[in-house]
Amino acid sequence: MLLWLFRSIKGYVRICLKDGSPERFLNLCSARGFKIWNIVCRDKGEYEAYMTVADVRRVKPLVRKSGVRLRITGRFGFPFFIFRNRKRWYYAAGLGTFFILLYGMTLFIWDIEFEGNYRYTEDNLRICLEKMDLHCGILKKKINCEEVETFIRTDLPEVTWVSASVTGTRLVVKIRENQVLSAVPQIDETPCDLVAGTSGVIRSMVVRSGIAQVSVGDTVEKGQILVSGRVPVTGDNGDEITSHLVRADADIEAETVIEYEKEIPFSRMLRIPTGQTRKGIYVKAGPWSAAALFPALGKKEEWDYYMEEHQAVLFSDYCLPLYLGVIEGKRMISYEKAYTKQELALLAERKEKEEAEKLEEKGVQILENNDRIEKSVSGYRIKGEMVALGPISQCRPVEEISKESEDRMSVIETMIDIPAEHEQNVCGQFDAYLKKIERTLHVTMIARNGEIKIIGPEKAVSQARSVFNNLIQLSMRQNAITEQNVDYALSLSFTEEDGQILEIDKDIICRTITGKPVKPKTLGQKHYVDAIRKKMIVFGIGPAGTGKTYLAMAMAIQAFKNGEVGRIILTRPAIEAGEKLGFLPGDLQSKIDPYLRPLYDALYQIMGAESYLHNSEKGLIEVAPLAYMRGRTLDNAYIILDEAQNTTPAQMKMFLTRIGFGSKVIITGDQTQKDLPSGAVSGLDTALKVLKRIDDIGFCYLTSSDVVRHPLVQKIVQAYDDYEKKAEPKKRTPRDKGR
């Protein structure tokens, strides 16, 4: 480009060589240093080439020496242009104006370039220069590079060195930023307690300062104190004299359940190219711009445009306020596409990965991850639960805790009226329930003349009042208050769901043959019953005594009485519980009756023996071992599979594939009481893994807190759970909201 411009200024011509020896002429020109280019051989030995005007005047001796005839066929460049248009003044005026404008533009800055910036972006640096009124289009003589350097160092404190220079029409600013050293962390000595940032189970705990309030294996709630910063000072007799405050410090890891959720519409809009394209040019000069597209067809919103812009550069450092660009457009077509199961699974996996990465950045270890996709009115909903192991402790100033402690220590008293007819039921024999509440909540209770006086800290008194009010309401509903009712009311008093015990009591499923109402007694049982009503297939998983089978039988009998189903089918695998009974005498029914006795007990208690025998003879109620379900299709039936943990995967698959239209299925089992041979896989465990993503299948997990037998049974179940967790720390059971 520059060479052509240089030749055009001086002028050049096109020559034609023929006759003689053109090759010798070209060699002689090359030897003498004459510039000749674009040599082309024509027909009949003729050559065509280009030479400068100055060299043409000096080649006459070479022409005579080689014997060629040299003829000029074209004249190019600025001198010839001036000569041809010597009488046309407007050409000269336009050309002069052009050069004047070109020269005028070289007096301004049209580009600002930054080098060496890492922390500060170019936008930050441009804003800094705008404070000095420095921008593209400013005269170069108005720029004082020393003032620019000083201002940048003052305005940007982390810049240690600046160099500003004007090169052509470009302002170049080079900077060096300060290498910030990592600040030495200041030790905070403010007294504080460590509290739980979320609910979970403590798995590891190392205390460096403070008094531990929990231990490994304890279940903690959000906000609960883990390590206290108040260290008591005791005397010789062991009594607390005073206390001093420290900053609690500990490494505490807990196993927590983290939930996440994401809404997805039923479909999304996709755009794909049709193959039709259009191209154009783009010109921008200062604040003005123009674009032209070819062909100019189609609606604007149907096209996606891509533009490549270049600034005009006269020389390497002489930029002009002129921008040229090429525009390319691709026609797109939009259509709506519904999500497939595979795409939903990929979205769920992607959401799971995102949540896991967020937790892993915080040093949290993911132990288990369960997600599911639910269909809602507006679209799909991805719900997931992660079982994570990580730190949960948070600092809280001791002053706040001290105020709470002061509130707890403030002793108040309140009175509760108890109707005389309910006093014995609520207080228990020999005030056993009263004493239990006193021990649990650390209050004093005095029953006298149909009133109960409660004395103690304000919070504990409020809890005791709530427990008694709930028990009185239960008694007024003709409930016989048991120790289990008291224990459950006490456990709920520590949560925000203490009023749920009355809502649970309202849900009467049916009545036994003696008129006793059958209803859920815990929140877990309430979730279990609600799931049976909503889902076609429900898995009830929990330890012994949680009412899995009994509630399922009650729901089946009530549905049978209401005409919702035509028959009831009860089944369970015929596996002995850890011992061999040998061969039993009698017919088939006599042989299987011992294995099905728990089902008979529930039937007799709810329906009555006569009603059961009457319907059994008609074939409306059937009690049979699981092996006799093969090959059947069970329509319009209420089907209950008990002791499902003793099934094999093949048996479970066989049973689930027997379900027909209009049927409802309940599967109960206890994963901790398997009677299968050693090494055998439980069909219940397999089903929980295989079916967890299928809609209309519910999973309810009952715990030791849902045991409704003797309170001692609850303690036994809890003791065995703790023992198994310590013996097999790596073995984990699925978690569900129903827990």
XYZ file of C-alpha atoms in Angstrom, residues 148-679:
532
model
C -1.886 12.906 32.873
C 0.658 10.727 34.675
C 0.353 12.710 37.916
C -3.445 12.676 37.865
C -3.678 8.922 37.271
C -1.282 8.165 40.140
C -3.316 10.426 42.428
C -6.760 9.180 41.382
C -5.835 5.494 41.304
C -3.811 4.728 44.450
C -2.928 1.169 43.429
C -1.085 2.423 40.316
C 2.628 2.802 41.121
C 4.013 3.880 37.715
C 2.460 5.657 34.720
C 3.801 6.619 31.311
C 1.719 8.642 28.843
C 2.801 9.449 25.286
C 1.239 10.715 22.060
C 2.138 8.695 18.985
C 0.490 9.830 15.755
C -3.188 10.188 16.558
C -3.018 7.690 19.393
C -2.615 8.336 23.153
C -0.759 5.444 24.752
C -0.993 5.061 28.548
C 1.237 2.441 30.178
C 0.741 1.633 33.866
C 2.101 -0.684 36.535
C -0.155 -1.763 39.382
C 0.855 -2.409 42.956
C 1.333 -6.040 43.881
C -0.892 -6.070 46.935
C 0.435 -8.292 49.667
C -2.070 -10.457 51.466
C -3.052 -8.650 54.616
C -2.176 -10.247 57.909
C -5.460 -11.390 59.420
C -6.308 -9.593 62.616
C -7.254 -11.856 65.481
C -10.723 -11.021 66.791
C -10.810 -11.440 70.563
C -14.480 -10.471 70.985
C -16.203 -13.002 73.268
C -18.690 -15.109 71.413
C -20.495 -18.430 71.335
C -20.529 -20.915 68.471
C -24.061 -21.700 67.322
C -25.390 -24.028 64.634
C -25.909 -22.300 61.305
C -28.246 -25.115 60.208
C -29.814 -28.276 61.590
C -27.851 -31.514 61.432
C -26.108 -34.360 63.254
C -22.665 -33.712 64.751
C -20.042 -36.050 63.227
C -16.754 -34.540 64.444
C -15.875 -31.920 67.031
C -12.557 -30.443 68.208
C -12.910 -27.684 70.831
C -9.970 -25.313 71.423
C -11.643 -22.781 73.696
C -15.038 -22.539 75.375
C -17.364 -25.118 76.915
C -18.886 -27.747 74.592
C -22.670 -27.962 74.880
C -23.123 -30.915 72.501
C -21.219 -34.054 71.625
C -20.586 -36.222 68.564
C -23.789 -37.965 67.466
C -26.145 -35.284 68.815
C -28.849 -33.806 66.613
C -28.784 -30.001 66.728
C -31.218 -27.362 65.516
C -30.441 -24.090 63.782
C -29.382 -21.459 66.298
C -28.563 -23.985 69.034
C -25.411 -23.275 71.061
C -22.620 -25.707 70.205
C -19.746 -24.214 72.229
C -20.391 -21.616 74.923
C -18.053 -18.670 75.405
C -19.113 -18.320 79.042
C -16.663 -20.344 81.158
C -17.877 -20.858 84.725
C -15.555 -20.374 87.705
C -16.386 -22.779 90.555
C -15.426 -22.802 94.204
C -14.079 -25.591 96.327
C -17.531 -27.010 96.881
C -18.211 -27.154 93.159
C -20.689 -24.277 93.099
C -20.376 -21.649 90.395
C -18.961 -18.444 91.829
C -18.698 -16.359 88.691
C -17.826 -16.730 85.037
C -15.549 -15.158 82.480
C -16.071 -14.665 78.768
C -13.857 -16.077 76.001
C -14.093 -16.374 72.251
C -15.295 -19.894 71.555
C -13.147 -21.675 68.991
C -13.766 -25.153 67.571
C -13.825 -27.234 64.400
C -17.286 -28.765 64.178
C -18.580 -30.811 61.246
C -22.131 -32.035 60.964
C -24.182 -34.080 58.578
C -26.939 -31.868 57.186
C -29.732 -32.151 54.642
C -29.722 -29.320 52.079
C -32.740 -28.850 49.805
C -32.783 -27.094 46.441
C -35.476 -26.426 43.866
C -35.736 -25.142 40.285
C -38.779 -24.304 38.137
C -38.773 -25.333 34.461
C -41.564 -24.536 31.930
C -43.174 -27.287 29.883
C -41.458 -26.080 26.701
C -38.926 -23.553 25.429
C -38.427 -21.528 22.262
C -35.651 -22.591 19.929
C -34.114 -20.719 16.982
C -32.395 -22.531 14.141
C -30.869 -21.107 10.934
C -32.744 -21.594 7.680
C -29.625 -21.333 5.531
C -30.640 -17.961 4.036
C -28.036 -15.238 4.549
C -27.660 -11.551 3.783
C -24.572 -9.362 3.804
C -23.954 -5.660 4.018
C -21.523 -2.909 4.854
C -21.319 -0.561 7.783
C -19.770 2.920 7.822
C -19.297 5.162 10.838
C -17.757 8.606 10.823
C -17.769 10.289 14.211
C -21.371 10.360 15.511
C -22.861 9.426 12.137
C -23.313 5.892 10.891
C -25.008 4.113 8.008
C -25.534 0.507 7.007
C -26.708 -1.222 3.855
C -27.888 -4.842 3.630
C -28.332 -6.959 0.517
C -30.871 -8.360 -0.075
C -33.208 -6.276 2.153
C -35.826 -8.987 2.667
C -37.684 -10.480 5.644
C -38.711 -9.227 9.039
C -36.001 -7.727 11.238
C -36.744 -9.976 14.214
C -36.184 -13.103 12.099
C -32.494 -12.314 11.555
C -29.388 -12.608 13.686
C -26.644 -10.155 12.723
C -22.899 -10.335 13.250
C -20.713 -7.268 12.639
C -16.945 -6.952 12.302
C -15.693 -3.368 12.659
C -12.269 -1.917 11.776
C -10.917 1.580 12.339
C -9.338 3.300 9.363
C -5.572 3.709 9.813
C -3.553 6.034 7.549
C -0.212 4.814 8.882
C 0.707 2.553 11.785
C 0.028 5.204 14.446
C -2.291 7.544 12.514
C -5.860 6.469 13.227
C -8.839 8.234 11.666
C -12.372 8.707 13.080
C -13.672 6.442 10.363
C -14.875 2.916 10.942
C -15.649 0.345 8.274
C -17.408 -2.905 8.980
C -18.960 -5.934 7.363
C -22.407 -7.143 8.442
C -23.527 -10.735 8.038
C -27.081 -11.793 8.775
C -28.510 -15.294 9.160
C -32.229 -15.889 8.920
C -33.590 -17.833 11.871
C -36.828 -19.675 12.448
C -38.378 -19.991 15.896
C -40.414 -22.917 17.157
C -41.616 -24.249 20.483
C -40.296 -27.604 21.705
C -41.399 -29.549 24.770
C -38.800 -30.989 27.113
C -38.161 -34.720 26.807
C -37.485 -37.020 29.738
C -33.822 -37.200 28.759
C -33.552 -33.383 28.638
C -35.270 -33.045 32.014
C -32.873 -35.620 33.458
C -29.912 -33.640 32.047
C -31.289 -30.404 33.544
C -31.736 -32.121 36.903
C -28.189 -33.465 36.687
C -26.858 -30.025 35.763
C -28.720 -28.399 38.695
C -27.387 -31.105 41.017
C -23.847 -30.447 39.782
C -24.205 -26.679 40.259
C -25.423 -27.047 43.825
C -22.677 -29.567 44.585
C -19.986 -27.229 43.213
C -21.287 -24.353 45.364
C -21.040 -26.504 48.478
C -17.645 -27.960 47.582
C -16.255 -24.430 47.202
C -17.181 -23.913 50.864
C -15.351 -27.081 51.887
C -18.526 -29.194 52.206
C -18.385 -32.899 51.332
C -21.392 -34.361 49.511
C -22.360 -37.755 50.955
C -25.637 -38.424 49.173
C -27.750 -36.676 46.580
C -31.363 -37.463 45.745
C -33.396 -35.479 43.240
C -36.751 -35.858 41.594
C -38.821 -34.124 38.933
C -42.403 -33.161 39.721
C -45.071 -31.871 37.377
C -46.875 -28.719 38.414
C -49.526 -26.459 36.888
C -47.005 -24.080 35.297
C -44.298 -26.591 34.379
C -41.813 -28.973 35.906
C -40.176 -28.592 39.305
C -36.781 -30.106 40.088
C -36.473 -30.865 43.785
C -33.383 -32.285 45.367
C -31.925 -33.155 48.738
C -28.230 -33.365 49.491
C -26.764 -35.060 52.516
C -23.605 -33.063 53.179
C -20.788 -33.132 55.705
C -19.224 -29.797 56.536
C -18.721 -27.029 59.096
C -21.904 -25.552 60.604
C -20.660 -23.348 63.436
C -21.211 -19.579 63.442
C -20.107 -16.930 65.888
C -22.662 -15.046 67.971
C -21.690 -12.417 70.540
C -21.968 -13.540 74.135
C -23.845 -10.342 74.978
C -26.833 -11.601 73.024
C -26.661 -14.968 74.703
C -26.352 -13.281 78.085
C -29.567 -11.376 77.480
C -31.315 -14.614 76.539
C -29.943 -16.304 79.644
C -31.227 -13.415 81.739
C -34.647 -13.859 80.195
C -34.561 -17.582 80.894
C -33.569 -17.012 84.492
C -36.382 -14.541 85.115
C -38.889 -16.601 87.133
C -42.582 -16.109 86.469
C -45.732 -18.016 87.366
C -49.008 -18.655 85.603
C -52.286 -20.496 86.300
C -54.112 -23.005 84.095
C -57.691 -24.121 84.718
C -58.357 -27.841 84.285
C -61.935 -29.158 84.234
C -62.405 -31.627 87.060
C -63.547 -34.422 84.733
C -60.292 -34.166 82.750
C -57.828 -33.603 85.584
C -57.077 -37.309 86.188
C -56.710 -37.972 82.454
C -54.345 -35.049 81.850
C -52.243 -35.292 84.993
C -51.937 -39.080 84.966
C -52.050 -41.560 87.793
C -50.366 -40.103 90.879
C -49.536 -37.011 88.789
C -47.079 -39.042 86.716
C -47.534 -36.818 83.628
C -47.096 -33.683 85.750
C -43.796 -34.919 87.130
C -42.606 -35.853 83.641
C -43.284 -32.343 82.363
C -41.502 -30.859 85.386
C -38.374 -32.940 84.753
C -38.303 -32.206 81.052
C -38.945 -28.432 81.123
C -37.342 -27.660 84.520
C -40.438 -26.012 85.944
C -42.427 -26.404 89.160
C -46.090 -27.440 88.874
C -48.639 -27.413 91.660
C -52.102 -28.929 91.069
C -54.782 -27.673 93.457
C -58.578 -27.147 93.287
C -58.899 -27.623 89.510
C -55.960 -25.325 88.779
C -52.324 -25.866 88.008
C -49.739 -23.282 88.948
C -46.595 -23.297 86.768
C -43.465 -21.590 88.121
C -40.180 -21.195 86.234
C -38.360 -19.297 83.471
C -40.629 -17.504 81.032
C -39.802 -19.685 78.049
C -40.168 -22.953 79.970
C -43.468 -21.775 81.480
C -44.745 -20.939 78.003
C -43.799 -24.423 76.779
C -45.456 -26.130 79.758
C -48.630 -24.075 79.276
C -48.721 -25.029 75.579
C -48.255 -28.744 76.444
C -51.072 -28.688 79.017
C -53.451 -26.813 76.761
C -52.847 -29.388 74.020
C -53.395 -32.290 76.424
C -56.612 -30.716 77.751
C -57.916 -30.301 74.191
C -57.106 -33.936 73.449
C -58.888 -35.041 76.602
C -61.973 -32.979 75.682
C -62.088 -34.919 72.410
C -62.569 -38.133 74.422
C -58.939 -39.228 74.041
C -57.326 -41.324 76.744
C -54.052 -39.487 77.428
C -51.079 -41.845 77.365
C -47.416 -41.377 78.132
C -46.784 -41.386 74.397
C -49.117 -38.369 73.999
C -47.220 -36.512 76.708
C -43.818 -37.341 75.238
C -44.863 -36.251 71.772
C -46.434 -33.018 73.041
C -43.190 -32.261 74.893
C -41.060 -32.918 71.813
C -43.253 -30.622 69.699
C -43.022 -27.863 72.335
C -39.366 -27.377 71.384
C -40.325 -26.698 67.769
C -42.627 -24.293 65.974
C -45.122 -27.111 65.342
C -46.453 -27.526 68.897
C -50.013 -26.845 67.703
C -49.865 -29.648 65.118
C -50.815 -32.283 67.687
C -54.405 -30.951 67.697
C -54.547 -30.908 63.895
C -53.331 -34.512 63.837
C -56.047 -35.541 66.281
C -58.795 -34.194 63.980
C -57.921 -36.692 61.245
C -60.131 -39.712 62.096
C -59.663 -42.502 59.582
C -62.300 -44.913 60.928
C -63.517 -46.526 64.154
C -62.823 -49.970 65.556
C -65.494 -52.529 66.344
C -65.643 -51.082 69.872
C -66.098 -47.502 68.599
C -62.542 -46.348 69.306
C -61.335 -43.864 66.664
C -58.347 -44.777 64.540
C -56.223 -41.746 63.701
C -52.585 -40.749 63.306
C -50.781 -39.795 66.493
C -47.584 -38.176 65.171
C -46.571 -35.859 62.338
C -44.840 -38.745 60.603
C -48.012 -40.827 60.722
C -50.028 -37.820 59.479
C -47.693 -37.477 56.458
C -48.033 -41.245 55.903
C -51.860 -41.106 55.869
C -51.893 -38.021 53.605
C -49.552 -39.769 51.158
C -51.877 -42.809 51.033
C -54.782 -40.526 50.136
C -52.871 -38.718 47.375
C -50.670 -41.408 45.813
C -51.556 -44.664 44.044
C -48.576 -46.546 45.532
C -47.087 -45.669 48.919
C -44.013 -47.101 50.635
C -44.194 -46.877 54.443
C -40.708 -47.398 55.877
C -40.012 -47.326 59.585
C -39.137 -49.303 62.713
C -41.483 -51.512 64.679
C -44.331 -49.830 66.531
C -44.767 -46.842 64.188
C -48.245 -47.991 63.026
C -47.330 -48.707 59.418
C -49.468 -51.825 59.022
C -52.294 -50.769 61.334
C -52.885 -47.422 59.612
C -52.689 -49.083 56.190
C -55.327 -51.645 57.296
C -57.554 -48.847 58.612
C -57.322 -46.941 55.321
C -58.081 -50.127 53.350
C -61.117 -51.060 55.469
C -62.518 -47.527 55.308
C -62.116 -47.450 51.514
C -63.840 -50.859 51.334
C -66.769 -49.642 53.451
C -67.121 -46.483 51.356
C -67.267 -48.517 48.145
C -64.057 -46.999 46.740
C -62.677 -50.527 46.123
C -64.328 -53.886 45.644
C -61.990 -56.013 47.784
C -59.021 -56.017 50.131
C -55.949 -58.158 49.505
C -53.422 -58.607 52.309
C -50.131 -60.368 51.752
C -46.677 -60.789 53.198
C -43.693 -63.067 52.498
C -43.730 -66.307 54.487
C -40.251 -66.038 56.014
C -39.460 -67.100 59.570
C -38.022 -64.423 61.869
C -34.622 -65.856 62.610
C -35.712 -69.322 63.706
C -36.958 -72.557 62.157
C -40.437 -73.744 63.077
C -40.207 -77.021 61.213
C -43.120 -78.603 59.375
C -46.576 -77.451 60.496
C -49.616 -79.760 60.445
C -52.901 -79.087 58.692
C -54.002 -77.750 55.343
C -52.515 -74.810 53.436
C -54.472 -72.203 55.393
C -53.310 -73.655 58.673
C -49.701 -73.657 57.531
C -49.663 -69.973 56.490
C -51.843 -68.554 59.286
C -48.923 -68.149 61.757
C -47.073 -65.950 59.265
C -50.189 -63.815 58.616
C -51.293 -63.482 62.224
C -50.384 -59.747 62.520
C -52.736 -59.021 59.637
C -55.543 -61.016 61.245
C -55.075 -59.138 64.506
C -55.560 -55.782 62.799
C -58.586 -57.048 60.852
C -60.317 -58.413 63.949
C -59.702 -55.229 65.930
C -60.965 -52.810 63.252
C -63.593 -54.844 61.380
C -64.542 -57.561 63.838
C -64.197 -61.344 63.444
C -67.747 -61.918 62.148
C -67.573 -59.209 59.515
C -64.181 -60.452 58.405
C -65.336 -64.091 58.079
C -68.458 -63.006 56.194
C -66.489 -60.981 53.633
C -63.724 -63.556 53.496
C -66.155 -66.301 52.476
C -67.378 -64.070 49.642
C -63.795 -63.557 48.521
C -63.949 -59.810 49.235
C -61.135 -59.954 51.800
C -58.201 -62.160 50.985
C -55.192 -62.905 53.175
C -52.506 -64.887 51.366
C -48.744 -65.307 51.181
C -46.838 -63.309 48.582
C -45.956 -66.401 46.555
C -49.632 -66.777 45.545
C -49.719 -63.364 43.833
C -47.863 -64.540 40.710
C -49.878 -64.487 37.483
C -52.769 -62.450 38.906
C -54.147 -59.076 37.840
C -55.573 -57.167 40.798
C -58.211 -54.636 39.660
C -60.351 -52.405 41.902
C -58.588 -53.603 45.028
C -56.815 -52.250 48.077
C -53.550 -54.191 48.253
C -51.256 -54.229 51.287
C -47.833 -55.857 51.279
C -46.487 -56.193 54.807
C -42.901 -56.983 55.870
C -41.623 -55.976 52.431
C -38.013 -55.974 53.647
C -38.156 -59.815 53.474
C -38.958 -59.875 49.760
C -36.408 -60.531 47.052
C -36.019 -58.106 44.118
C -37.800 -60.615 41.863
C -40.713 -60.956 44.298
C -41.053 -57.186 44.622
C -41.076 -56.738 40.842
C -43.643 -59.518 40.517
C -45.883 -57.921 43.124
C -45.707 -54.386 41.680
C -46.588 -55.662 38.207
C -49.834 -57.277 39.492
C -51.514 -53.899 39.981
C -54.569 -53.266 37.815
C -56.966 -50.366 37.237
C -58.708 -48.749 40.187
C -56.317 -50.261 42.735
C -54.305 -48.690 45.515
C -51.158 -50.284 46.946
C -49.438 -49.830 50.310
C -46.060 -51.449 50.960
C -44.717 -51.473 54.509
C -41.366 -52.610 55.815
C -38.511 -52.082 58.248
C -35.050 -51.965 56.692
C -33.437 -52.837 60.020
C -35.332 -56.125 60.492
C -34.467 -58.271 57.479
C -34.924 -62.066 57.881
C -33.447 -62.919 54.487
C -30.503 -65.291 54.214
C -27.068 -63.741 54.688
C -25.904 -61.916 51.563
